[in-house]
Amino acid sequence: MARAARHSSLETRTARARLPVRRTPYFAKIAKGLRLGYYRGAVSGSWVASLYRGAEGYDTKAIGAADDTTDADGATVFDYWQAQVQARNWAERRRLFAAGVVRTGPYKVADAVKDYLAEIAAEKKPAAVQGAKYVFDAWILPDLGSLEVDKLTTERLVRWRNKIATEPKRVRTKRTATEAARRKTPDDDDARRARKATANRILTILKAALNRAFFADRVSSDTAWRKVKPFKRVDEAVVRYLNIAEIRRLVSACPEDFRKLIEAALYTGCRYAELTRLKYEDYNDDSGTLSVRLSKGKNRHVVLTEEGKSAFREWTKVLQPGQRIFLRRDGRIWGTSHQQRPLDEASQRATISPPVNFHILRHTHASYLAMAGVPMAVIARQLGHADTRMTEKHYAHLAPSYVAQTIRENFPVLELGSSRQVIPLHKRSA
């Protein structure tokens, strides 16, 4: 960071008050080719930056009022040191403009989104990029895409966030449908909480794009969106898991090729994408483990029970190295969105309502481990969580609790059952 330049006549309001009033500014050189100017008015003054552009002359930029009569706030009123920072930031942006690093003209939210998607394409998997693009196209660009990023206000972003939280949930219309599927307005606490949680996730994606634009010096400030906070207490863990009877009914209701995937999810707690990528060499029968490759950027080993080992041994016995363990009936691989429709159909046949999604199978695996007293760190390792925070959020309430166990062991038996017996009333004699 550049060292701030000293100037005894401009550093303090007392020193500036001694300067004669004049129409031209008093300048202090703060960097090569960059000067900070002070206009001395009759009552108070203001700051201006001046950047030397060689044969093109000087570029100037009004910074704001000086703190001659009002305390500096760093937004509209600046002291000498704050004005220097503003001047340096402006000069750096001018340099980037000249070098073609930052585009000229108004930089809109749509531009920030376009740049963000182009940059993460080299960092993330295609499915993640496509998922982000869907969110931008569905929720962000229609309302905010045409706005200039530098003109965004906190109030505008809050209104956009609140609109998402109160709008009906988007639904997909089937290709064969003659009418568009109707949206259902959230009308209960769970539905409203879910919409707020969705709004939080969309806000996070928008902030990711805008922050990248800010740190790349494409916009001047991040204040507007930094002040927009997510809804609180809407991501409380609500874990749904299947009981043993539901598990058996669901598995029996699946076609053979899809049943293998369902069984594998229950045995391992793996994600759908992790299972569909598994190959013959990923199963180690000697150690009874699966090697899950490139799961969120890292590998992990999933431990199988004897029942799980037996199933994977059966599924891999006729395979060759390089072959996938799970394929569709026609020999094609399972695609990104091929799992929900057969799960909906199987849930209906198994009389499970609401229908199961693949993540519930992962919850089921982890929930039974937690209820059996398996330490949170072990469950986190099995599921591939970076630490135990997410694991504890979802499953800690299912684990045997020291507090609950102590209370149940030490609270006395009150023997109040007899007090609930009904004593018949005697009929009065006439």
Tab-separated table of C-alpha atoms in Angstrom:
chain	number	residue	atom	x	y	z
A	1	MET	CA	0.000	0.000	0.000
A	2	ALA	CA	1.388	3.436	-0.991
A	3	ARG	CA	2.537	5.696	1.811
A	4	ALA	CA	0.299	8.722	2.395
A	5	ALA	CA	1.862	12.031	1.353
A	6	ARG	CA	2.293	14.761	3.968
A	7	HIS	CA	1.394	18.413	3.349
A	8	SER	CA	1.439	20.792	6.298
A	9	SER	CA	-0.904	23.336	4.665
A	10	LEU	CA	-3.634	20.807	3.829
A	11	GLU	CA	-3.497	18.105	6.518
A	12	THR	CA	-5.649	19.870	9.130
A	13	ARG	CA	-8.703	22.090	8.972
A	14	THR	CA	-6.841	24.705	11.054
A	15	ALA	CA	-4.033	24.899	8.508
A	16	ARG	CA	-6.484	25.090	5.593
A	17	ALA	CA	-8.396	27.901	7.306
A	18	ARG	CA	-5.270	30.074	7.069
A	19	LEU	CA	-5.139	29.718	3.276
A	20	PRO	CA	-6.450	32.675	1.229
A	21	VAL	CA	-9.698	32.107	-0.653
A	22	ARG	CA	-9.025	31.689	-4.362
A	23	ARG	CA	-10.590	30.147	-7.463
A	24	THR	CA	-7.738	27.759	-8.258
A	25	PRO	CA	-7.007	24.791	-5.987
A	26	TYR	CA	-4.019	24.284	-3.722
A	27	PHE	CA	-2.285	21.082	-4.865
A	28	ALA	CA	-0.290	18.448	-3.027
A	29	LYS	CA	1.619	15.833	-5.033
A	30	ILE	CA	0.649	12.387	-3.652
A	31	ALA	CA	2.075	10.106	-6.378
A	32	LYS	CA	3.841	10.327	-9.710
A	33	GLY	CA	1.557	12.311	-12.003
A	34	LEU	CA	-1.194	12.457	-9.358
A	35	ARG	CA	-2.118	15.502	-7.294
A	36	LEU	CA	-4.733	16.121	-4.623
A	37	GLY	CA	-6.250	19.589	-4.870
A	38	TYR	CA	-8.100	21.667	-2.296
A	39	TYR	CA	-10.533	24.402	-3.272
A	40	ARG	CA	-10.700	27.057	-0.563
A	41	GLY	CA	-14.165	28.576	-0.351
A	42	ALA	CA	-15.476	31.415	1.784
A	43	VAL	CA	-16.890	29.002	4.386
A	44	SER	CA	-15.543	25.549	3.560
A	45	GLY	CA	-13.625	23.813	0.824
A	46	SER	CA	-13.656	20.679	-1.310
A	47	TRP	CA	-11.246	18.100	-2.690
A	48	VAL	CA	-10.362	17.368	-6.295
A	49	ALA	CA	-7.941	14.894	-7.886
A	50	SER	CA	-5.786	15.683	-10.909
A	51	LEU	CA	-4.045	13.013	-13.001
A	52	TYR	CA	-1.399	13.882	-15.611
A	53	ARG	CA	-2.042	12.146	-18.976
A	54	GLY	CA	0.986	13.366	-20.916
A	55	ALA	CA	0.084	14.987	-24.229
A	56	GLU	CA	-3.582	14.580	-23.338
A	57	GLY	CA	-3.204	16.993	-20.432
A	58	TYR	CA	-4.857	16.436	-17.064
A	59	ASP	CA	-7.915	14.462	-16.011
A	60	THR	CA	-9.732	15.829	-13.000
A	61	LYS	CA	-12.205	14.279	-10.609
A	62	ALA	CA	-14.260	15.961	-7.883
A	63	ILE	CA	-13.917	13.874	-4.714
A	64	GLY	CA	-16.172	15.587	-2.190
A	65	ALA	CA	-16.425	18.141	0.552
A	66	ALA	CA	-13.555	18.767	2.965
A	67	ASP	CA	-14.063	18.358	6.711
A	68	ASP	CA	-13.694	22.091	7.334
A	69	THR	CA	-16.981	22.563	9.170
A	70	THR	CA	-18.376	18.990	9.321
A	71	ASP	CA	-16.706	15.832	10.616
A	72	ALA	CA	-15.536	13.459	7.916
A	73	ASP	CA	-17.778	10.462	7.206
A	74	GLY	CA	-15.745	8.861	4.403
A	75	ALA	CA	-18.742	9.008	2.059
A	76	THR	CA	-19.478	12.635	1.197
A	77	VAL	CA	-17.157	14.504	3.557
A	78	PHE	CA	-13.443	13.611	3.617
A	79	ASP	CA	-10.421	14.585	5.631
A	80	TYR	CA	-7.044	14.991	3.950
A	81	TRP	CA	-6.046	11.347	4.350
A	82	GLN	CA	-9.383	9.963	3.176
A	83	ALA	CA	-9.298	12.260	0.159
A	84	GLN	CA	-5.882	10.833	-0.736
A	85	VAL	CA	-7.289	7.299	-0.728
A	86	GLN	CA	-10.173	8.352	-2.956
A	87	ALA	CA	-7.780	10.085	-5.363
A	88	ARG	CA	-5.488	7.040	-5.566
A	89	ASN	CA	-8.435	4.688	-6.164
A	90	TRP	CA	-9.742	6.911	-8.927
A	91	ALA	CA	-6.305	7.144	-10.568
A	92	GLU	CA	-5.918	3.348	-10.479
A	93	ARG	CA	-9.286	2.921	-12.156
A	94	ARG	CA	-8.296	5.422	-14.838
A	95	ARG	CA	-5.118	3.427	-15.428
A	96	LEU	CA	-7.117	0.211	-15.791
A	97	PHE	CA	-9.505	1.887	-18.194
A	98	ALA	CA	-6.577	3.075	-20.305
A	99	ALA	CA	-5.073	-0.418	-20.324
A	100	GLY	CA	-8.351	-1.964	-21.422
A	101	VAL	CA	-8.634	-4.064	-18.265
A	102	VAL	CA	-11.859	-2.361	-17.275
A	103	ARG	CA	-14.462	-1.759	-19.959
A	104	THR	CA	-15.592	1.745	-20.698
A	105	GLY	CA	-19.189	2.846	-20.524
A	106	PRO	CA	-21.773	1.831	-17.919
A	107	TYR	CA	-21.010	-1.476	-16.235
A	108	LYS	CA	-24.310	-3.245	-15.601
A	109	VAL	CA	-25.308	-6.195	-13.471
A	110	ALA	CA	-25.673	-8.226	-16.672
A	111	ASP	CA	-22.022	-7.444	-17.486
A	112	ALA	CA	-20.927	-8.548	-14.020
A	113	VAL	CA	-22.857	-11.805	-14.431
A	114	LYS	CA	-21.349	-12.427	-17.861
A	115	ASP	CA	-17.823	-11.844	-16.563
A	116	TYR	CA	-18.465	-14.027	-13.506
A	117	LEU	CA	-19.732	-16.995	-15.548
A	118	ALA	CA	-16.796	-16.702	-17.948
A	119	GLU	CA	-14.297	-16.720	-15.072
A	120	ILE	CA	-15.787	-19.585	-13.044
A	121	ALA	CA	-15.995	-21.754	-16.170
A	122	ALA	CA	-12.267	-22.423	-15.695
A	123	GLU	CA	-12.647	-23.067	-11.954
A	124	LYS	CA	-15.803	-25.123	-11.505
A	125	LYS	CA	-17.494	-28.129	-13.072
A	126	PRO	CA	-19.818	-27.512	-16.025
A	127	ALA	CA	-22.845	-28.575	-13.959
A	128	ALA	CA	-22.043	-25.941	-11.307
A	129	VAL	CA	-21.648	-23.232	-13.958
A	130	GLN	CA	-24.913	-24.272	-15.573
A	131	GLY	CA	-26.651	-24.192	-12.202
A	132	ALA	CA	-25.386	-20.680	-11.520
A	133	LYS	CA	-26.495	-19.561	-14.989
A	134	TYR	CA	-30.001	-20.879	-14.318
A	135	VAL	CA	-30.216	-18.841	-11.103
A	136	PHE	CA	-29.007	-15.690	-12.858
A	137	ASP	CA	-31.436	-16.138	-15.761
A	138	ALA	CA	-34.415	-16.975	-13.555
A	139	TRP	CA	-34.054	-14.659	-10.576
A	140	ILE	CA	-31.419	-11.975	-11.068
A	141	LEU	CA	-31.189	-10.726	-14.639
A	142	PRO	CA	-34.929	-10.076	-15.204
A	143	ASP	CA	-35.063	-7.580	-12.313
A	144	LEU	CA	-31.492	-6.316	-11.964
A	145	GLY	CA	-29.677	-7.065	-15.212
A	146	SER	CA	-30.200	-3.639	-16.808
A	147	LEU	CA	-29.079	-1.655	-13.737
A	148	GLU	CA	-25.615	-0.115	-13.472
A	149	VAL	CA	-23.652	-1.726	-10.669
A	150	ASP	CA	-22.317	1.616	-9.436
A	151	LYS	CA	-25.898	2.889	-9.151
A	152	LEU	CA	-27.234	-0.061	-7.147
A	153	THR	CA	-28.632	0.921	-3.787
A	154	THR	CA	-29.168	-1.126	-0.671
A	155	GLU	CA	-32.875	-0.273	-0.734
A	156	ARG	CA	-33.249	-1.568	-4.302
A	157	LEU	CA	-31.503	-4.826	-3.468
A	158	VAL	CA	-33.554	-5.333	-0.304
A	159	ARG	CA	-36.782	-4.901	-2.280
A	160	TRP	CA	-35.530	-7.458	-4.821
A	161	ARG	CA	-34.600	-9.909	-2.035
A	162	ASN	CA	-38.001	-9.508	-0.373
A	163	LYS	CA	-39.794	-10.047	-3.670
A	164	ILE	CA	-38.104	-13.430	-4.074
A	165	ALA	CA	-38.989	-14.368	-0.493
A	166	THR	CA	-42.691	-13.683	-1.023
A	167	GLU	CA	-43.137	-14.926	-4.586
A	168	PRO	CA	-44.635	-18.375	-5.234
A	169	LYS	CA	-42.235	-21.234	-5.774
A	170	ARG	CA	-41.263	-21.801	-9.403
A	171	VAL	CA	-42.612	-25.040	-10.851
A	172	ARG	CA	-41.646	-26.871	-14.009
A	173	THR	CA	-44.293	-27.457	-16.654
A	174	LYS	CA	-44.184	-30.881	-18.287
A	175	ARG	CA	-43.431	-30.919	-21.996
A	176	THR	CA	-46.723	-32.638	-22.752
A	177	ALA	CA	-48.811	-30.217	-20.658
A	178	THR	CA	-51.285	-27.962	-22.444
A	179	GLU	CA	-51.260	-25.358	-19.674
A	180	ALA	CA	-48.455	-23.873	-17.629
A	181	ALA	CA	-48.131	-25.339	-14.153
A	182	ARG	CA	-49.521	-23.068	-11.490
A	183	ARG	CA	-47.389	-21.653	-8.741
A	184	LYS	CA	-48.446	-22.066	-5.143
A	185	THR	CA	-48.092	-19.058	-2.875
A	186	PRO	CA	-46.329	-19.917	0.413
A	187	ASP	CA	-49.128	-20.025	2.966
A	188	ASP	CA	-47.603	-21.694	6.017
A	189	ASP	CA	-44.555	-21.170	8.203
A	190	ASP	CA	-42.482	-23.929	6.589
A	191	ALA	CA	-43.214	-22.688	3.081
A	192	ARG	CA	-42.354	-19.101	4.001
A	193	ARG	CA	-39.156	-20.227	5.711
A	194	ALA	CA	-38.210	-22.214	2.616
A	195	ARG	CA	-38.765	-19.206	0.343
A	196	LYS	CA	-36.594	-17.033	2.577
A	197	ALA	CA	-33.884	-19.695	2.519
A	198	THR	CA	-34.087	-19.693	-1.279
A	199	ALA	CA	-33.802	-15.901	-1.310
A	200	ASN	CA	-30.662	-16.186	0.838
A	201	ARG	CA	-29.044	-18.634	-1.576
A	202	ILE	CA	-29.841	-16.449	-4.594
A	203	LEU	CA	-28.513	-13.382	-2.771
A	204	THR	CA	-25.271	-15.255	-2.095
A	205	ILE	CA	-24.838	-16.012	-5.803
A	206	LEU	CA	-25.498	-12.390	-6.756
A	207	LYS	CA	-22.990	-11.170	-4.173
A	208	ALA	CA	-20.390	-13.598	-5.534
A	209	ALA	CA	-20.675	-12.032	-8.996
A	210	LEU	CA	-20.681	-8.454	-7.714
A	211	ASN	CA	-17.781	-9.050	-5.314
A	212	ARG	CA	-15.687	-10.487	-8.115
A	213	ALA	CA	-16.428	-7.376	-10.178
A	214	PHE	CA	-15.458	-5.149	-7.244
A	215	PHE	CA	-12.170	-6.933	-6.501
A	216	ALA	CA	-11.307	-6.810	-10.205
A	217	ASP	CA	-11.756	-3.009	-10.062
A	218	ARG	CA	-14.689	-3.050	-12.459
A	219	VAL	CA	-16.860	-1.118	-10.001
A	220	SER	CA	-15.990	1.552	-7.475
A	221	SER	CA	-17.699	0.320	-4.292
A	222	ASP	CA	-19.284	-2.751	-2.737
A	223	THR	CA	-21.200	-0.831	-0.076
A	224	ALA	CA	-24.678	-1.312	-1.581
A	225	TRP	CA	-24.742	-5.112	-1.497
A	226	ARG	CA	-22.496	-5.491	1.545
A	227	LYS	CA	-25.256	-3.880	3.623
A	228	VAL	CA	-27.907	-6.340	2.390
A	229	LYS	CA	-28.101	-9.109	4.971
A	230	PRO	CA	-29.684	-12.550	4.532
A	231	PHE	CA	-32.826	-13.534	6.379
A	232	LYS	CA	-32.032	-14.933	9.808
A	233	ARG	CA	-32.980	-18.316	11.237
A	234	VAL	CA	-34.389	-19.728	8.012
A	235	ASP	CA	-31.845	-22.503	7.489
A	236	GLU	CA	-32.684	-24.432	10.624
A	237	ALA	CA	-31.965	-28.097	10.046
A	238	VAL	CA	-35.157	-30.001	9.209
A	239	VAL	CA	-33.935	-33.507	8.530
A	240	ARG	CA	-36.289	-36.024	7.028
A	241	TYR	CA	-35.207	-39.638	6.960
A	242	LEU	CA	-36.952	-42.879	6.074
A	243	ASN	CA	-37.863	-45.531	8.606
A	244	ILE	CA	-36.968	-49.150	7.916
A	245	ALA	CA	-40.419	-50.033	6.571
A	246	GLU	CA	-40.327	-47.067	4.155
A	247	ILE	CA	-36.831	-48.025	3.016
A	248	ARG	CA	-37.933	-51.543	2.127
A	249	ARG	CA	-41.084	-50.362	0.340
A	250	LEU	CA	-39.140	-47.788	-1.661
A	251	VAL	CA	-36.444	-50.225	-2.758
A	252	SER	CA	-39.038	-52.822	-3.773
A	253	ALA	CA	-40.906	-50.214	-5.843
A	254	CYS	CA	-37.864	-49.297	-7.983
A	255	PRO	CA	-36.958	-50.872	-11.337
A	256	GLU	CA	-33.844	-53.036	-11.175
A	257	ASP	CA	-31.335	-50.573	-12.655
A	258	PHE	CA	-32.512	-47.714	-10.443
A	259	ARG	CA	-32.831	-49.981	-7.380
A	260	LYS	CA	-29.067	-50.480	-7.358
A	261	LEU	CA	-28.535	-46.725	-7.100
A	262	ILE	CA	-31.055	-46.435	-4.256
A	263	GLU	CA	-29.465	-49.306	-2.337
A	264	ALA	CA	-25.990	-47.828	-2.850
A	265	ALA	CA	-27.155	-44.432	-1.570
A	266	LEU	CA	-28.551	-46.023	1.587
A	267	TYR	CA	-25.424	-48.112	2.171
A	268	THR	CA	-22.976	-45.233	1.628
A	269	GLY	CA	-24.659	-41.850	2.101
A	270	CYS	CA	-23.078	-40.766	-1.191
A	271	ARG	CA	-24.522	-38.085	-3.417
A	272	TYR	CA	-26.222	-39.039	-6.671
A	273	ALA	CA	-23.406	-37.624	-8.829
A	274	GLU	CA	-20.788	-39.431	-6.749
A	275	LEU	CA	-22.493	-42.787	-7.255
A	276	THR	CA	-23.043	-42.363	-10.988
A	277	ARG	CA	-19.301	-41.703	-11.480
A	278	LEU	CA	-18.159	-44.813	-9.602
A	279	LYS	CA	-16.082	-47.300	-11.613
A	280	TYR	CA	-14.984	-50.861	-11.040
A	281	GLU	CA	-11.615	-49.855	-9.555
A	282	ASP	CA	-13.248	-47.508	-7.034
A	283	TYR	CA	-14.468	-50.451	-4.966
A	284	ASN	CA	-11.848	-52.173	-2.793
A	285	ASP	CA	-13.154	-55.497	-1.555
A	286	ASP	CA	-10.164	-56.100	0.742
A	287	SER	CA	-10.744	-52.929	2.778
A	288	GLY	CA	-14.480	-52.747	2.197
A	289	THR	CA	-14.326	-49.138	1.037
A	290	LEU	CA	-15.304	-46.974	-1.903
A	291	SER	CA	-12.970	-44.338	-3.304
A	292	VAL	CA	-15.129	-41.340	-4.166
A	293	ARG	CA	-13.102	-39.272	-6.581
A	294	LEU	CA	-13.202	-35.508	-7.043
A	295	SER	CA	-16.085	-34.993	-4.670
A	296	LYS	CA	-16.188	-31.211	-4.200
A	297	GLY	CA	-12.532	-31.017	-5.164
A	298	LYS	CA	-11.171	-33.832	-3.019
A	299	ASN	CA	-11.204	-37.608	-2.686
A	300	ARG	CA	-12.520	-39.571	0.254
A	301	HIS	CA	-12.972	-43.203	1.258
A	302	VAL	CA	-16.445	-44.364	2.228
A	303	VAL	CA	-16.640	-47.334	4.591
A	304	LEU	CA	-19.129	-50.114	3.786
A	305	THR	CA	-20.907	-52.443	6.172
A	306	GLU	CA	-20.883	-56.196	5.499
A	307	GLU	CA	-24.255	-55.820	3.771
A	308	GLY	CA	-22.870	-53.005	1.639
A	309	LYS	CA	-19.746	-54.979	0.777
A	310	SER	CA	-21.869	-57.926	-0.303
A	311	ALA	CA	-23.938	-55.715	-2.597
A	312	PHE	CA	-20.925	-54.045	-4.241
A	313	ARG	CA	-19.173	-57.381	-4.604
A	314	GLU	CA	-22.199	-58.663	-6.518
A	315	TRP	CA	-22.479	-55.525	-8.679
A	316	THR	CA	-18.789	-55.517	-9.690
A	317	LYS	CA	-18.078	-59.216	-10.173
A	318	VAL	CA	-18.622	-59.125	-13.959
A	319	LEU	CA	-17.135	-55.686	-14.584
A	320	GLN	CA	-13.756	-54.739	-16.053
A	321	PRO	CA	-11.495	-51.823	-15.014
A	322	GLY	CA	-12.816	-48.551	-16.365
A	323	GLN	CA	-16.428	-49.676	-16.461
A	324	ARG	CA	-19.032	-47.805	-14.441
A	325	ILE	CA	-20.743	-49.680	-11.643
A	326	PHE	CA	-24.150	-48.098	-12.204
A	327	LEU	CA	-25.671	-47.818	-15.663
A	328	ARG	CA	-29.184	-47.488	-16.978
A	329	ARG	CA	-31.012	-50.467	-18.388
A	330	ASP	CA	-30.088	-49.429	-21.942
A	331	GLY	CA	-26.377	-49.230	-21.031
A	332	ARG	CA	-26.239	-45.436	-20.993
A	333	ILE	CA	-24.885	-43.482	-18.036
A	334	TRP	CA	-27.165	-41.834	-15.502
A	335	GLY	CA	-27.467	-38.133	-16.351
A	336	THR	CA	-27.616	-35.085	-14.124
A	337	SER	CA	-31.416	-35.042	-13.764
A	338	HIS	CA	-32.362	-38.654	-14.376
A	339	GLN	CA	-33.053	-39.522	-10.750
A	340	GLN	CA	-36.088	-37.527	-9.616
A	341	ARG	CA	-38.771	-38.876	-11.931
A	342	PRO	CA	-38.140	-42.564	-11.058
A	343	LEU	CA	-37.958	-41.544	-7.384
A	344	ASP	CA	-41.340	-39.808	-7.642
A	345	GLU	CA	-42.867	-42.863	-9.305
A	346	ALA	CA	-41.339	-45.248	-6.771
A	347	SER	CA	-42.508	-43.046	-3.879
A	348	GLN	CA	-46.047	-43.134	-5.232
A	349	ARG	CA	-45.991	-46.934	-5.582
A	350	ALA	CA	-44.512	-47.238	-2.077
A	351	THR	CA	-47.163	-44.833	-0.648
A	352	ILE	CA	-44.496	-42.446	0.683
A	353	SER	CA	-45.649	-38.839	0.790
A	354	PRO	CA	-44.221	-36.332	0.128
A	355	PRO	CA	-42.052	-38.035	-2.506
A	356	VAL	CA	-38.466	-38.877	-1.637
A	357	ASN	CA	-35.567	-37.024	-3.202
A	358	PHE	CA	-32.036	-38.371	-3.438
A	359	HIS	CA	-30.740	-36.192	-0.633
A	360	ILE	CA	-33.194	-37.797	1.797
A	361	LEU	CA	-31.397	-41.097	1.190
A	362	ARG	CA	-28.157	-39.408	2.240
A	363	HIS	CA	-29.928	-37.995	5.313
A	364	THR	CA	-31.248	-41.478	6.099
A	365	HIS	CA	-27.768	-43.003	6.085
A	366	ALA	CA	-26.364	-40.273	8.339
A	367	SER	CA	-29.382	-40.194	10.652
A	368	TYR	CA	-29.108	-43.860	11.532
A	369	LEU	CA	-25.395	-43.429	12.238
A	370	ALA	CA	-26.151	-40.478	14.527
A	371	MET	CA	-28.904	-42.345	16.376
A	372	ALA	CA	-26.499	-45.230	16.944
A	373	GLY	CA	-24.102	-42.870	18.724
A	374	VAL	CA	-21.452	-42.610	15.998
A	375	PRO	CA	-19.292	-39.512	16.682
A	376	MET	CA	-20.044	-36.438	14.556
A	377	ALA	CA	-16.454	-36.375	13.257
A	378	VAL	CA	-16.818	-39.916	11.888
A	379	ILE	CA	-20.135	-39.084	10.202
A	380	ALA	CA	-18.590	-35.943	8.710
A	381	ARG	CA	-15.746	-38.011	7.276
A	382	GLN	CA	-18.154	-40.584	5.840
A	383	LEU	CA	-20.266	-37.885	4.168
A	384	GLY	CA	-17.344	-35.804	2.939
A	385	HIS	CA	-18.042	-32.696	5.020
A	386	ALA	CA	-15.063	-30.384	5.486
A	387	ASP	CA	-15.644	-30.285	9.268
A	388	THR	CA	-18.339	-31.182	11.778
A	389	ARG	CA	-20.311	-27.929	11.624
A	390	MET	CA	-22.668	-29.061	8.859
A	391	THR	CA	-22.904	-32.530	10.377
A	392	GLU	CA	-23.831	-31.194	13.804
A	393	LYS	CA	-26.347	-28.784	12.285
A	394	HIS	CA	-28.271	-31.634	10.668
A	395	TYR	CA	-27.737	-34.636	12.905
A	396	ALA	CA	-26.615	-33.618	16.409
A	397	HIS	CA	-30.207	-33.568	17.688
A	398	LEU	CA	-30.549	-37.249	16.737
A	399	ALA	CA	-27.462	-38.365	18.620
A	400	PRO	CA	-27.797	-39.814	22.136
A	401	SER	CA	-27.450	-36.803	24.376
A	402	TYR	CA	-25.462	-36.758	27.620
A	403	VAL	CA	-27.971	-34.266	29.021
A	404	ALA	CA	-30.987	-36.379	28.080
A	405	GLN	CA	-29.363	-39.562	29.340
A	406	THR	CA	-28.432	-37.947	32.674
A	407	ILE	CA	-31.945	-36.578	33.222
A	408	ARG	CA	-33.607	-39.884	32.433
A	409	GLU	CA	-31.279	-41.781	34.744
A	410	ASN	CA	-31.634	-39.428	37.718
A	411	PHE	CA	-35.172	-38.031	37.689
A	412	PRO	CA	-37.275	-39.941	40.271
A	413	VAL	CA	-40.251	-42.096	39.370
A	414	LEU	CA	-43.314	-40.172	40.566
A	415	GLU	CA	-45.804	-43.045	40.221
A	416	LEU	CA	-48.568	-40.742	39.099
A	417	GLY	CA	-50.340	-43.324	37.012
A	418	SER	CA	-52.849	-44.106	39.773
A	419	SER	CA	-53.991	-40.493	39.913
A	420	ARG	CA	-55.321	-40.801	36.361
A	421	GLN	CA	-57.711	-43.627	37.256
A	422	VAL	CA	-61.373	-42.716	37.014
A	423	ILE	CA	-63.309	-43.238	40.265
A	424	PRO	CA	-67.040	-43.758	39.631
A	425	LEU	CA	-69.443	-41.521	41.542
A	426	HIS	CA	-72.059	-43.142	43.823
A	427	LYS	CA	-75.614	-42.365	42.978
A	428	ARG	CA	-77.349	-40.453	45.699
A	429	SER	CA	-80.250	-42.147	47.374
A	430	ALA	CA	-83.630	-40.433	46.999
